[in-house]
């Protein structure tokens, strides 16, 4: 038995970066299931549960904008930190942004808004005091009050996500009548191509999993874990 | 140091007068614009840079307040020289730079060390390639793009410099048709300014993430101070006059929060001041009014009456 939830999320911008275009980031047309999972986990998650995304409803037309920023190309090297720890001296540990400048453009979504339909499953780490009702209650209570572990985001952290719980008996928000165009898959399903489903954190090397996303009447149905539609 | 135990959301309202708050590298350093609404933008990273710079100025590399992502010259470079002179075996440690931490435990140690020593790692997080667990530190403080309240009008100001960079440039000028004594050694440049813009940025502070990085009450106080004063120490020819005008903080009574952030942000309304009367910026009637050129052309209203239970509104600036 699964317990479903529905959450509306929206924001000014979003960037669900395509893995093949991640240097100068280009966003997918629609939120990925893994990004949706991240949003739910920002509100409530325990190792005892695993969120499974069922569908993503697109409420706004898909539009893009380009933003170029000065970024740093370097990550903090663990070895250097270690040697600084040993020495007890921070010298040479900092990053000089002027010397490692990278200007990168990002093609981001404008005013995205979605409804995430999801449920959770219990994992192997489930304890004696964990049951579905408890976690469902916690999630619903937190989302209803606007509580969160940390403010969720639409792909990257500078694009904060606002969220609102849609009560189980409440109506599902729809996009406006004038936006019901073939762009959002109304009339004819729109093929969004291969899209990241999630990252397999259990397998060695953390491979990415993909699925063929189709936008049908404004909704992307997400295949369940283990389904043959989830491709490696 | 104990971490903060309340969630915070905040609104930073700042202004620019005759300056360029944030240039767009894609558009020849023109002020950033949202092409759909013509509202000005200032990127989150631009604001974070200023916070880092302020903390560096205010704390001057005090223990625990180093800045990891530094700009410009480093004084520590000198310290290193001194250190190297004392410990010639340092080169070995440099070679070890290719090693990854042995296990998760070590990765945690490295993370804690970075959080303890660097204010910006503790506050905004950092990506550390520690191999095993990706070693990402997510900081408790999250900032969004700042957007101007009304559309802005960027102006291009041409300026001249009464000198040439080098001989070649001088020669080139002399060979051109307009060679006369006066223009010989002059070069022209361009400045982009926004005559006036009032910008709003939203911020979030997660108490749960603060627990992980050790972001304390003292750090929070320093952050508020930085947000209020960072423009005072960022004067430059390009910036014009920038100032933080309002910093409205929503303090939740608990760590997870008592209300959705968007609901709190909606409590703050910014409109035009038309003869002392509040008019929303999308009011058609303000179309005939002259453009806003100073902060007093705006009214910032806080709807305290509808503030949700368990949320305290604090005006820091």
Short mmCIF file of C-alpha atoms in Angstrom, two decimals:
data_model
loop_
_atom_site.label_atom_id
_atom_site.label_comp_id
_atom_site.label_asym_id
_atom_site.label_seq_id
_atom_site.Cartn_x
_atom_site.Cartn_y
_atom_site.Cartn_z
CA UNK A 1 0.00 0.00 0.00
CA UNK A 2 1.36 3.36 -0.88
CA UNK A 3 0.59 6.73 0.58
CA UNK A 4 0.49 9.52 -1.95
CA UNK A 5 1.13 13.19 -1.50
CA UNK A 6 0.80 16.12 -3.85
CA UNK A 7 2.91 19.24 -3.52
CA UNK A 8 2.80 22.40 -5.56
CA UNK A 9 6.20 24.03 -6.08
CA UNK A 10 7.06 27.21 -7.89
CA UNK A 11 9.70 29.91 -8.16
CA UNK A 12 11.15 32.66 -10.32
CA UNK A 13 13.75 30.52 -12.05
CA UNK A 14 14.82 26.91 -12.17
CA UNK A 15 17.79 25.05 -13.58
CA UNK A 16 17.53 21.27 -13.92
CA UNK A 17 20.86 20.84 -15.61
CA UNK A 18 21.20 18.33 -18.43
CA UNK A 19 24.17 16.10 -17.64
CA UNK A 20 25.46 16.37 -21.21
CA UNK A 21 25.46 20.18 -21.01
CA UNK A 22 26.69 20.92 -17.54
CA UNK A 23 29.65 23.18 -18.20
CA UNK A 24 27.53 25.92 -19.64
CA UNK A 25 24.41 24.67 -17.95
CA UNK A 26 21.29 24.04 -20.00
CA UNK A 27 18.17 23.10 -18.14
CA UNK A 28 15.78 20.30 -19.02
CA UNK A 29 12.35 21.50 -20.15
CA UNK A 30 10.74 20.02 -17.06
CA UNK A 31 11.82 19.22 -13.53
CA UNK A 32 13.54 15.85 -13.27
CA UNK A 33 12.25 13.17 -10.87
CA UNK A 34 15.50 13.37 -8.95
CA UNK A 35 15.05 17.13 -8.43
CA UNK A 36 11.49 16.50 -7.27
CA UNK A 37 12.77 13.89 -4.83
CA UNK A 38 15.27 16.43 -3.52
CA UNK A 39 12.48 18.90 -2.82
CA UNK A 40 10.48 16.33 -0.86
CA UNK A 41 13.57 15.32 1.08
CA UNK A 42 14.16 18.98 1.97
CA UNK A 43 10.82 18.91 3.76
CA UNK A 44 10.91 15.46 5.35
CA UNK A 45 13.14 12.45 5.00
CA UNK A 46 14.50 9.69 7.16
CA UNK A 47 16.73 6.78 6.15
CA UNK A 48 13.71 4.60 6.86
CA UNK A 49 11.80 5.95 3.85
CA UNK A 50 12.40 6.48 0.16
CA UNK A 51 10.42 8.94 -1.92
CA UNK A 52 9.12 7.69 -5.27
CA UNK A 53 7.96 10.27 -7.78
CA UNK A 54 4.82 9.23 -9.69
CA UNK A 55 4.15 12.24 -11.88
CA UNK A 56 5.13 15.83 -12.48
CA UNK A 57 2.45 18.26 -13.61
CA UNK A 58 3.66 21.31 -15.52
CA UNK A 59 1.60 24.40 -14.70
CA UNK A 60 3.40 27.10 -16.67
CA UNK A 61 4.59 27.42 -20.28
CA UNK A 62 8.19 26.29 -20.76
CA UNK A 63 10.38 29.36 -21.28
CA UNK A 64 14.11 29.90 -21.06
CA UNK A 65 16.48 32.73 -20.21
CA UNK A 66 20.26 32.95 -20.28
CA UNK A 67 22.33 34.13 -17.33
CA UNK A 68 26.10 34.37 -17.42
CA UNK A 69 28.05 34.50 -14.19
CA UNK A 70 31.62 34.53 -12.97
CA UNK A 71 32.26 31.19 -11.35
CA UNK A 72 35.15 29.38 -9.74
CA UNK A 73 36.45 26.34 -11.56
CA UNK A 74 38.00 24.61 -8.61
CA UNK A 75 36.89 22.31 -5.86
CA UNK A 76 38.51 22.17 -2.47
CA UNK A 77 41.29 19.57 -2.63
CA UNK A 78 41.05 17.12 0.23
CA UNK A 79 44.79 16.54 0.30
CA UNK A 80 45.57 20.18 0.86
CA UNK A 81 43.05 20.42 3.65
CA UNK A 82 44.61 17.38 5.25
CA UNK A 83 48.09 18.82 5.09
CA UNK A 84 46.83 22.10 6.52
CA UNK A 85 45.26 20.15 9.40
CA UNK A 86 48.53 18.38 10.07
CA UNK A 87 50.49 21.59 10.02
CA UNK A 88 47.93 23.53 11.99
CA UNK A 89 48.33 26.36 9.50
CA UNK A 90 45.85 27.61 6.95
CA UNK A 91 48.35 29.17 4.60
CA UNK A 92 47.77 28.47 0.95
CA UNK A 93 44.42 26.83 1.50
CA UNK A 94 42.23 29.56 0.10
CA UNK A 95 40.98 29.80 -3.47
CA UNK A 96 41.95 32.90 -5.41
CA UNK A 97 38.84 33.67 -7.39
CA UNK A 98 40.57 36.12 -9.69
CA UNK A 99 43.04 33.48 -10.79
CA UNK A 100 40.56 30.71 -11.33
CA UNK A 101 37.81 32.61 -13.06
CA UNK A 102 35.37 30.86 -15.35
CA UNK A 103 32.56 32.71 -17.02
CA UNK A 104 29.70 30.36 -17.56
CA UNK A 105 26.30 30.88 -19.07
CA UNK A 106 23.28 29.05 -17.76
CA UNK A 107 20.11 28.56 -19.76
CA UNK A 108 17.48 28.49 -17.05
CA UNK A 109 13.73 28.09 -16.88
CA UNK A 110 11.58 31.15 -16.25
CA UNK A 111 8.77 31.03 -13.68
CA UNK A 112 8.48 27.28 -13.43
CA UNK A 113 5.59 25.82 -11.45
CA UNK A 114 4.83 22.14 -10.91
CA UNK A 115 2.76 19.72 -8.95
CA UNK A 116 4.74 16.76 -7.70
CA UNK A 117 2.79 13.56 -7.19
CA UNK A 118 4.72 11.11 -5.10
CA UNK A 119 4.54 8.43 -2.46
CA UNK A 120 7.10 6.82 -0.23
CA UNK A 121 8.24 3.31 0.45
CA UNK A 122 9.86 1.92 3.54
CA UNK A 123 13.48 0.84 3.18
CA UNK A 124 15.62 -1.81 4.82
CA UNK A 125 16.62 0.68 7.49
CA UNK A 126 13.12 0.81 8.89
CA UNK A 127 13.07 0.71 12.69
CA UNK A 128 10.48 -0.66 15.09
CA UNK A 129 8.89 2.75 15.59
CA UNK A 130 8.59 3.58 11.88
CA UNK A 131 5.34 3.16 10.07
CA UNK A 132 3.79 4.71 6.99
CA UNK A 133 1.23 6.72 8.88
CA UNK A 134 3.82 8.45 11.01
CA UNK A 135 5.98 9.62 8.13
CA UNK A 136 2.99 10.63 6.05
CA UNK A 137 1.69 12.68 8.99
CA UNK A 138 5.04 14.36 9.54
CA UNK A 139 5.33 15.27 5.88
CA UNK A 140 1.80 16.58 5.63
CA UNK A 141 2.13 18.58 8.82
CA UNK A 142 5.42 20.15 7.80
CA UNK A 143 4.41 20.93 4.22
CA UNK A 144 1.07 22.29 5.39
CA UNK A 145 2.74 24.70 7.79
CA UNK A 146 5.53 25.65 5.43
CA UNK A 147 8.10 23.95 7.61
CA UNK A 148 11.17 22.45 6.06
CA UNK A 149 14.54 21.01 6.96
CA UNK A 150 16.06 23.49 4.54
CA UNK A 151 14.43 25.69 1.91
CA UNK A 152 14.04 23.49 -1.18
CA UNK A 153 15.25 24.70 -4.54
CA UNK A 154 14.46 24.32 -8.21
CA UNK A 155 17.60 22.57 -9.38
CA UNK A 156 20.23 24.89 -7.92
CA UNK A 157 20.21 26.64 -4.58
CA UNK A 158 20.00 30.21 -5.85
CA UNK A 159 16.58 29.39 -7.30
CA UNK A 160 14.55 28.88 -4.16
CA UNK A 161 11.37 26.84 -4.41
CA UNK A 162 8.18 27.88 -2.70
CA UNK A 163 5.88 25.04 -1.82
CA UNK A 164 2.32 24.38 -0.81
CA UNK A 165 0.68 21.12 0.14
CA UNK A 166 -2.37 20.13 -1.85
CA UNK A 167 -4.65 18.39 0.66
CA UNK A 168 -5.72 14.86 -0.33
CA UNK A 169 -9.28 16.01 -0.96
CA UNK A 170 -8.29 19.30 -2.59
CA UNK A 171 -8.52 19.94 -6.34
CA UNK A 172 -5.38 19.57 -8.43
CA UNK A 173 -4.20 22.91 -9.80
CA UNK A 174 -4.15 23.06 -13.57
CA UNK A 175 -2.40 25.34 -15.99
CA UNK A 176 -4.42 28.14 -17.49
CA UNK A 177 -6.75 27.42 -20.39
CA UNK A 178 -4.67 29.49 -22.83
CA UNK A 179 -1.53 27.52 -21.94
CA UNK A 180 -3.08 24.20 -22.89
CA UNK A 181 -1.07 24.04 -26.09
CA UNK A 182 0.87 21.26 -27.86
CA UNK A 183 3.93 22.77 -26.14
CA UNK A 184 2.74 21.26 -22.90
CA UNK A 185 1.57 18.10 -24.62
CA UNK A 186 -2.10 18.95 -24.95
CA UNK A 187 -3.74 17.35 -27.97
CA UNK A 188 -0.68 15.34 -28.90
CA UNK A 189 1.88 13.94 -26.44
CA UNK A 190 5.17 15.81 -26.61
CA UNK A 191 8.38 13.80 -26.53
CA UNK A 192 10.93 15.40 -24.20
CA UNK A 193 13.62 12.88 -25.12
CA UNK A 194 15.76 11.02 -22.64
CA UNK A 195 15.75 12.59 -19.24
CA UNK A 196 17.56 11.87 -16.02
CA UNK A 197 15.44 9.65 -13.82
CA UNK A 198 17.74 9.60 -10.83
CA UNK A 199 21.22 8.67 -9.79
CA UNK A 200 21.77 5.16 -8.50
CA UNK A 201 23.55 5.82 -5.23
CA UNK A 202 23.74 2.13 -4.35
CA UNK A 203 25.66 0.90 -7.36
CA UNK A 204 29.42 1.47 -7.53
CA UNK A 205 30.36 4.57 -9.49
CA UNK A 206 26.90 6.06 -8.94
CA UNK A 207 25.59 5.64 -12.49
CA UNK A 208 22.83 7.86 -13.85
CA UNK A 209 19.51 6.34 -14.80
CA UNK A 210 17.40 7.73 -17.60
CA UNK A 211 13.86 7.44 -18.92
CA UNK A 212 12.04 8.61 -22.01
CA UNK A 213 9.99 11.56 -20.79
CA UNK A 214 6.70 12.37 -22.46
CA UNK A 215 4.58 15.38 -21.69
CA UNK A 216 0.97 14.30 -21.99
CA UNK A 217 -1.77 16.84 -21.22
CA UNK A 218 0.73 18.76 -19.11
CA UNK A 219 1.85 15.73 -17.11
CA UNK A 220 5.06 13.70 -17.16
CA UNK A 221 4.41 10.20 -15.82
CA UNK A 222 7.48 8.85 -14.11
CA UNK A 223 8.17 5.10 -14.33
CA UNK A 224 8.49 3.37 -10.94
CA UNK A 225 11.85 2.08 -9.70
CA UNK A 226 12.85 -1.17 -11.29
CA UNK A 227 10.54 -0.71 -14.27
CA UNK A 228 11.96 -1.65 -17.69
CA UNK A 229 11.41 1.97 -18.76
CA UNK A 230 14.21 3.08 -16.43
CA UNK A 231 17.37 2.81 -18.53
CA UNK A 232 20.96 2.56 -17.55
CA UNK B 1 30.22 27.06 19.42
CA UNK B 2 26.63 25.97 19.45
CA UNK B 3 24.64 26.31 16.27
CA UNK B 4 21.57 28.48 15.88
CA UNK B 5 18.30 26.80 16.76
CA UNK B 6 15.79 28.92 14.86
CA UNK B 7 14.96 29.04 11.20
CA UNK B 8 15.14 32.49 9.61
CA UNK B 9 13.93 33.95 6.35
CA UNK B 10 14.91 37.46 5.36
CA UNK B 11 14.36 40.21 2.84
CA UNK B 12 17.18 42.55 1.92
CA UNK B 13 16.18 45.79 0.22
CA UNK B 14 19.04 47.75 -1.30
CA UNK B 15 19.37 50.61 -3.71
CA UNK B 16 21.74 51.81 -6.37
CA UNK B 17 22.07 55.39 -7.50
CA UNK B 18 23.94 56.19 -10.71
CA UNK B 19 25.88 52.97 -10.65
CA UNK B 20 26.05 49.44 -11.95
CA UNK B 21 25.13 47.01 -9.19
CA UNK B 22 26.06 43.86 -11.13
CA UNK B 23 27.42 43.76 -14.68
CA UNK B 24 26.36 41.07 -17.15
CA UNK B 25 29.41 39.45 -18.76
CA UNK B 26 27.14 38.34 -21.61
CA UNK B 27 26.10 41.89 -22.47
CA UNK B 28 29.34 43.86 -22.34
CA UNK B 29 28.99 44.56 -18.63
CA UNK B 30 25.58 46.18 -18.96
CA UNK B 31 23.57 45.96 -15.73
CA UNK B 32 21.81 42.58 -15.58
CA UNK B 33 18.28 42.70 -16.89
CA UNK B 34 15.40 40.26 -16.91
CA UNK B 35 14.63 40.42 -20.65
CA UNK B 36 10.94 39.74 -20.12
CA UNK B 37 10.14 42.34 -17.51
CA UNK B 38 13.08 44.77 -17.84
CA UNK B 39 13.58 44.49 -14.13
CA UNK B 40 17.16 44.62 -12.97
CA UNK B 41 18.85 41.56 -11.51
CA UNK B 42 21.74 41.08 -9.10
CA UNK B 43 23.04 37.53 -8.88
CA UNK B 44 23.20 35.68 -5.58
CA UNK B 45 26.93 35.15 -6.00
CA UNK B 46 27.50 38.88 -6.35
CA UNK B 47 25.87 39.45 -2.96
CA UNK B 48 27.78 36.56 -1.40
CA UNK B 49 31.03 38.05 -2.65
CA UNK B 50 30.24 41.28 -0.81
CA UNK B 51 29.38 39.40 2.38
CA UNK B 52 32.71 37.56 2.18
CA UNK B 53 34.57 40.81 1.57
CA UNK B 54 32.87 42.48 4.50
CA UNK B 55 33.68 39.64 6.87
CA UNK B 56 37.26 39.68 5.74
CA UNK B 57 37.43 43.41 6.45
CA UNK B 58 35.64 43.20 9.76
CA UNK B 59 37.46 40.15 11.11
CA UNK B 60 40.75 40.47 9.27
CA UNK B 61 41.49 36.76 9.23
CA UNK B 62 40.80 36.21 12.93
CA UNK B 63 40.81 32.58 14.00
CA UNK B 64 37.70 30.92 12.69
CA UNK B 65 36.83 33.78 10.37
CA UNK B 66 39.05 33.10 7.39
CA UNK B 67 37.55 33.38 3.95
CA UNK B 68 38.00 30.37 1.72
CA UNK B 69 37.00 31.89 -1.62
CA UNK B 70 39.28 34.89 -1.59
CA UNK B 71 39.57 37.79 -3.94
CA UNK B 72 42.80 39.51 -4.85
CA UNK B 73 46.06 39.46 -3.00
CA UNK B 74 46.73 37.24 -0.01
CA UNK B 75 48.78 38.21 2.94
CA UNK B 76 48.98 34.58 4.01
CA UNK B 77 51.29 33.92 1.11
CA UNK B 78 53.93 35.67 3.19
CA UNK B 79 53.14 33.56 6.21
CA UNK B 80 53.65 30.50 4.10
CA UNK B 81 57.08 31.64 3.10
CA UNK B 82 57.93 31.99 6.74
CA UNK B 83 56.47 28.62 7.46
CA UNK B 84 58.35 26.96 4.64
CA UNK B 85 61.59 28.37 5.96
CA UNK B 86 60.86 26.74 9.31
CA UNK B 87 59.67 23.41 7.95
CA UNK B 88 61.59 22.38 4.88
CA UNK B 89 59.78 19.03 4.79
CA UNK B 90 56.67 20.84 3.66
CA UNK B 91 57.19 19.67 0.09
CA UNK B 92 56.18 16.17 1.14
CA UNK B 93 52.85 17.44 2.30
CA UNK B 94 52.34 19.23 -0.98
CA UNK B 95 52.87 15.97 -2.80
CA UNK B 96 50.20 14.37 -0.68
CA UNK B 97 47.68 16.69 -2.34
CA UNK B 98 46.58 13.89 -4.64
CA UNK B 99 45.38 11.64 -1.84
CA UNK B 100 41.75 11.21 -1.01
CA UNK B 101 40.51 10.64 2.51
CA UNK B 102 40.73 7.02 3.55
CA UNK B 103 37.16 6.72 4.76
CA UNK B 104 34.02 8.58 5.70
CA UNK B 105 35.35 9.33 9.16
CA UNK B 106 38.28 11.17 7.73
CA UNK B 107 36.06 13.03 5.29
CA UNK B 108 33.99 14.25 8.24
CA UNK B 109 37.12 15.42 9.99
CA UNK B 110 38.21 17.37 6.93
CA UNK B 111 34.78 18.90 6.63
CA UNK B 112 34.69 19.95 10.25
CA UNK B 113 38.13 21.48 9.96
CA UNK B 114 37.03 23.59 6.99
CA UNK B 115 33.81 24.65 8.70
CA UNK B 116 35.59 25.60 11.90
CA UNK B 117 38.19 27.75 10.21
CA UNK B 118 36.38 29.37 7.31
CA UNK B 119 33.38 31.62 7.80
CA UNK B 120 32.20 31.27 4.21
CA UNK B 121 32.36 27.46 4.25
CA UNK B 122 30.33 27.48 7.47
CA UNK B 123 27.82 29.93 6.04
CA UNK B 124 27.42 29.17 2.33
CA UNK B 125 29.03 25.73 2.09
CA UNK B 126 31.67 24.54 -0.34
CA UNK B 127 32.28 21.70 -2.73
CA UNK B 128 35.18 19.62 -1.52
CA UNK B 129 36.41 16.83 -3.73
CA UNK B 130 36.99 14.43 -0.91
CA UNK B 131 36.47 11.48 -3.18
CA UNK B 132 34.49 9.09 -1.07
CA UNK B 133 31.38 10.98 -0.08
CA UNK B 134 31.72 13.88 -2.56
CA UNK B 135 32.32 16.00 0.56
CA UNK B 136 29.82 18.68 -0.25
CA UNK B 137 29.11 21.08 2.55
CA UNK B 138 25.73 22.70 2.16
CA UNK B 139 25.70 25.91 4.09
CA UNK B 140 22.70 27.07 6.08
CA UNK B 141 22.46 30.42 4.29
CA UNK B 142 20.84 30.49 0.89
CA UNK B 143 20.35 33.65 -1.16
CA UNK B 144 18.30 34.18 -4.29
CA UNK B 145 18.72 36.53 -7.22
CA UNK B 146 17.81 40.08 -6.26
CA UNK B 147 15.32 41.68 -8.58
CA UNK B 148 14.40 45.35 -8.85
CA UNK B 149 10.97 46.48 -7.74
CA UNK B 150 10.30 48.30 -11.00
CA UNK B 151 11.83 48.03 -14.48
CA UNK B 152 15.18 49.77 -14.66
CA UNK B 153 16.63 51.89 -17.45
CA UNK B 154 20.33 51.24 -17.95
CA UNK B 155 22.16 54.24 -19.40
CA UNK B 156 25.34 54.16 -21.37
CA UNK B 157 27.71 56.96 -20.45
CA UNK B 158 30.64 57.62 -22.75
CA UNK B 159 33.75 58.90 -21.06
CA UNK B 160 37.17 59.96 -22.26
CA UNK B 161 40.60 59.39 -20.89
CA UNK B 162 43.23 62.01 -21.64
CA UNK B 163 45.93 59.47 -22.40
CA UNK B 164 46.67 56.53 -24.68
CA UNK B 165 47.60 53.10 -23.41
CA UNK B 166 50.65 52.65 -25.60
CA UNK B 167 52.52 54.02 -28.61
CA UNK B 168 50.59 51.86 -31.06
CA UNK B 169 47.29 53.28 -29.90
CA UNK B 170 48.65 56.79 -30.22
CA UNK B 171 49.86 56.09 -33.74
CA UNK B 172 46.57 54.57 -34.74
CA UNK B 173 44.82 57.68 -33.57
CA UNK B 174 47.21 59.92 -35.44
CA UNK B 175 46.65 58.02 -38.68
CA UNK B 176 42.90 58.32 -38.43
CA UNK B 177 41.12 61.18 -40.16
CA UNK B 178 40.26 63.13 -37.04
CA UNK B 179 43.86 63.63 -36.01
CA UNK B 180 44.28 66.93 -34.34
CA UNK B 181 46.25 68.00 -31.34
CA UNK B 182 43.39 67.69 -28.93
CA UNK B 183 42.26 64.14 -29.67
CA UNK B 184 45.72 62.73 -30.23
CA UNK B 185 46.18 61.02 -26.95
CA UNK B 186 42.63 60.45 -25.94
CA UNK B 187 40.80 57.15 -25.64
CA UNK B 188 37.12 56.72 -25.11
CA UNK B 189 35.43 54.34 -22.79
CA UNK B 190 31.96 53.45 -21.68
CA UNK B 191 30.22 53.21 -18.36
CA UNK B 192 26.87 51.67 -17.76
CA UNK B 193 24.73 53.00 -14.97
CA UNK B 194 21.30 52.54 -13.52
CA UNK B 195 20.02 56.01 -12.54
CA UNK B 196 18.08 54.52 -9.66
CA UNK B 197 17.03 51.03 -8.75
CA UNK B 198 15.55 49.49 -5.62
CA UNK B 199 16.38 45.78 -5.44
CA UNK B 200 14.96 43.03 -3.28
CA UNK B 201 16.75 39.80 -2.41
CA UNK B 202 15.29 36.90 -0.47
CA UNK B 203 17.32 34.77 1.89
CA UNK B 204 16.84 31.60 3.90
CA UNK B 205 18.71 30.22 6.87
CA UNK B 206 18.21 26.58 7.76
CA UNK B 207 18.82 25.78 11.42
CA UNK B 208 19.23 22.11 10.57
CA UNK B 209 22.09 22.79 8.18
CA UNK B 210 23.57 25.18 10.73
CA UNK B 211 23.84 22.25 13.13
CA UNK B 212 25.99 20.44 10.61
CA UNK B 213 28.38 23.28 9.91
CA UNK B 214 28.39 24.91 13.34
CA UNK B 215 26.94 28.23 12.17
CA UNK B 216 26.43 29.99 15.50
CA UNK B 217 24.49 32.95 16.92
CA UNK B 218 27.67 35.03 16.69
CA UNK B 219 27.99 34.10 13.01
CA UNK B 220 24.38 35.08 12.49
CA UNK B 221 24.97 38.47 14.10
CA UNK B 222 27.98 38.95 11.82
CA UNK B 223 25.86 38.00 8.81
CA UNK B 224 23.22 40.60 9.70
CA UNK B 225 25.98 43.16 10.15
CA UNK B 226 27.43 42.21 6.77
CA UNK B 227 24.08 42.46 5.01
CA UNK B 228 23.51 45.89 6.51
CA UNK B 229 26.96 47.29 5.83
CA UNK B 230 28.47 45.39 2.95
CA UNK B 231 27.89 48.13 0.39
CA UNK B 232 29.58 50.69 2.64
CA UNK B 233 32.86 48.90 2.02
CA UNK B 234 32.38 48.12 -1.63
CA UNK B 235 32.78 51.57 -3.10
CA UNK B 236 34.06 51.60 -6.67
CA UNK B 237 33.89 53.72 -9.79
CA UNK B 238 31.41 51.31 -11.34
CA UNK B 239 29.10 50.89 -8.34
CA UNK B 240 27.90 54.44 -7.85
CA UNK B 241 26.08 54.77 -4.58
CA UNK B 242 24.74 51.57 -3.17
CA UNK B 243 23.21 51.07 0.24
CA UNK B 244 21.22 48.53 2.20
CA UNK B 245 17.92 50.20 2.97
CA UNK B 246 15.97 47.52 4.81
CA UNK B 247 16.76 44.15 6.26
CA UNK B 248 13.59 42.48 7.41
CA UNK B 249 14.14 39.25 9.30
CA UNK B 250 11.49 36.64 10.00
CA UNK B 251 12.52 34.59 12.99
CA UNK B 252 10.66 31.31 13.37
CA UNK B 253 10.08 30.04 16.88
CA UNK B 254 11.57 26.64 16.06
CA UNK B 255 14.15 25.02 13.83
CA UNK B 256 11.79 23.82 11.10
CA UNK B 257 9.80 27.01 10.88
CA UNK B 258 6.25 28.10 11.50
CA UNK B 259 5.12 29.40 8.12
CA UNK B 260 5.97 29.04 4.43
CA UNK B 261 8.61 31.51 3.31
CA UNK B 262 6.52 32.85 0.43
CA UNK B 263 3.72 33.72 2.82
CA UNK B 264 6.16 35.73 4.95
CA UNK B 265 7.68 37.49 1.95
CA UNK B 266 4.17 38.46 0.85
CA UNK B 267 3.77 40.38 4.12
CA UNK B 268 6.23 42.94 2.82
CA UNK B 269 4.81 45.16 0.12
CA UNK B 270 6.86 47.73 -1.73
CA UNK B 271 5.02 50.40 -3.64
CA UNK B 272 5.51 53.91 -4.94
CA UNK B 273 5.07 56.88 -2.69
CA UNK B 274 2.69 59.21 -4.53
CA UNK B 275 2.20 62.27 -2.33
CA UNK B 276 2.51 60.17 0.76
CA UNK B 277 0.09 57.56 -0.50
CA UNK B 278 0.98 53.90 -1.13
CA UNK B 279 0.49 52.77 -4.72
CA UNK B 280 1.40 49.25 -5.83
CA UNK B 281 4.05 49.28 -8.59
CA UNK B 282 1.72 47.54 -11.03
CA UNK B 283 -0.93 50.22 -10.55
CA UNK B 284 -1.68 51.69 -13.99
CA UNK B 285 -2.06 55.14 -12.46
CA UNK B 286 1.62 55.48 -11.67
CA UNK B 287 2.42 55.32 -15.40
CA UNK B 288 2.22 59.11 -15.60
CA UNK B 289 4.32 59.72 -12.54
CA UNK B 290 8.00 60.59 -12.92
CA UNK B 291 10.38 57.64 -12.46
CA UNK B 292 11.59 56.86 -8.96
CA UNK B 293 14.99 58.42 -8.26
CA UNK B 294 15.36 58.05 -4.52
CA UNK B 295 14.39 55.77 -1.70
CA UNK B 296 11.72 58.13 -0.44
CA UNK B 297 9.89 57.59 -3.75
CA UNK B 298 9.04 54.16 -2.38
CA UNK B 299 7.08 52.95 0.61
CA UNK B 300 7.91 49.64 2.28
CA UNK B 301 4.95 48.30 4.22
CA UNK B 302 5.08 45.36 6.60
CA UNK B 303 1.77 43.74 7.30
CA UNK B 304 2.48 42.88 10.93
CA UNK B 305 -1.18 42.26 11.71
CA UNK B 306 -1.29 39.18 9.51
CA UNK B 307 1.99 37.78 10.67
CA UNK B 308 1.58 34.06 11.39
CA UNK B 309 1.88 32.77 14.93
CA UNK B 310 5.37 31.78 15.98
CA UNK B 311 7.10 34.16 13.60
CA UNK B 312 8.80 37.26 14.90
CA UNK B 313 9.46 40.13 12.50
CA UNK B 314 12.69 41.98 13.23
CA UNK B 315 13.88 45.00 11.29
CA UNK B 316 17.65 44.89 11.39
CA UNK B 317 18.23 47.96 9.23
#
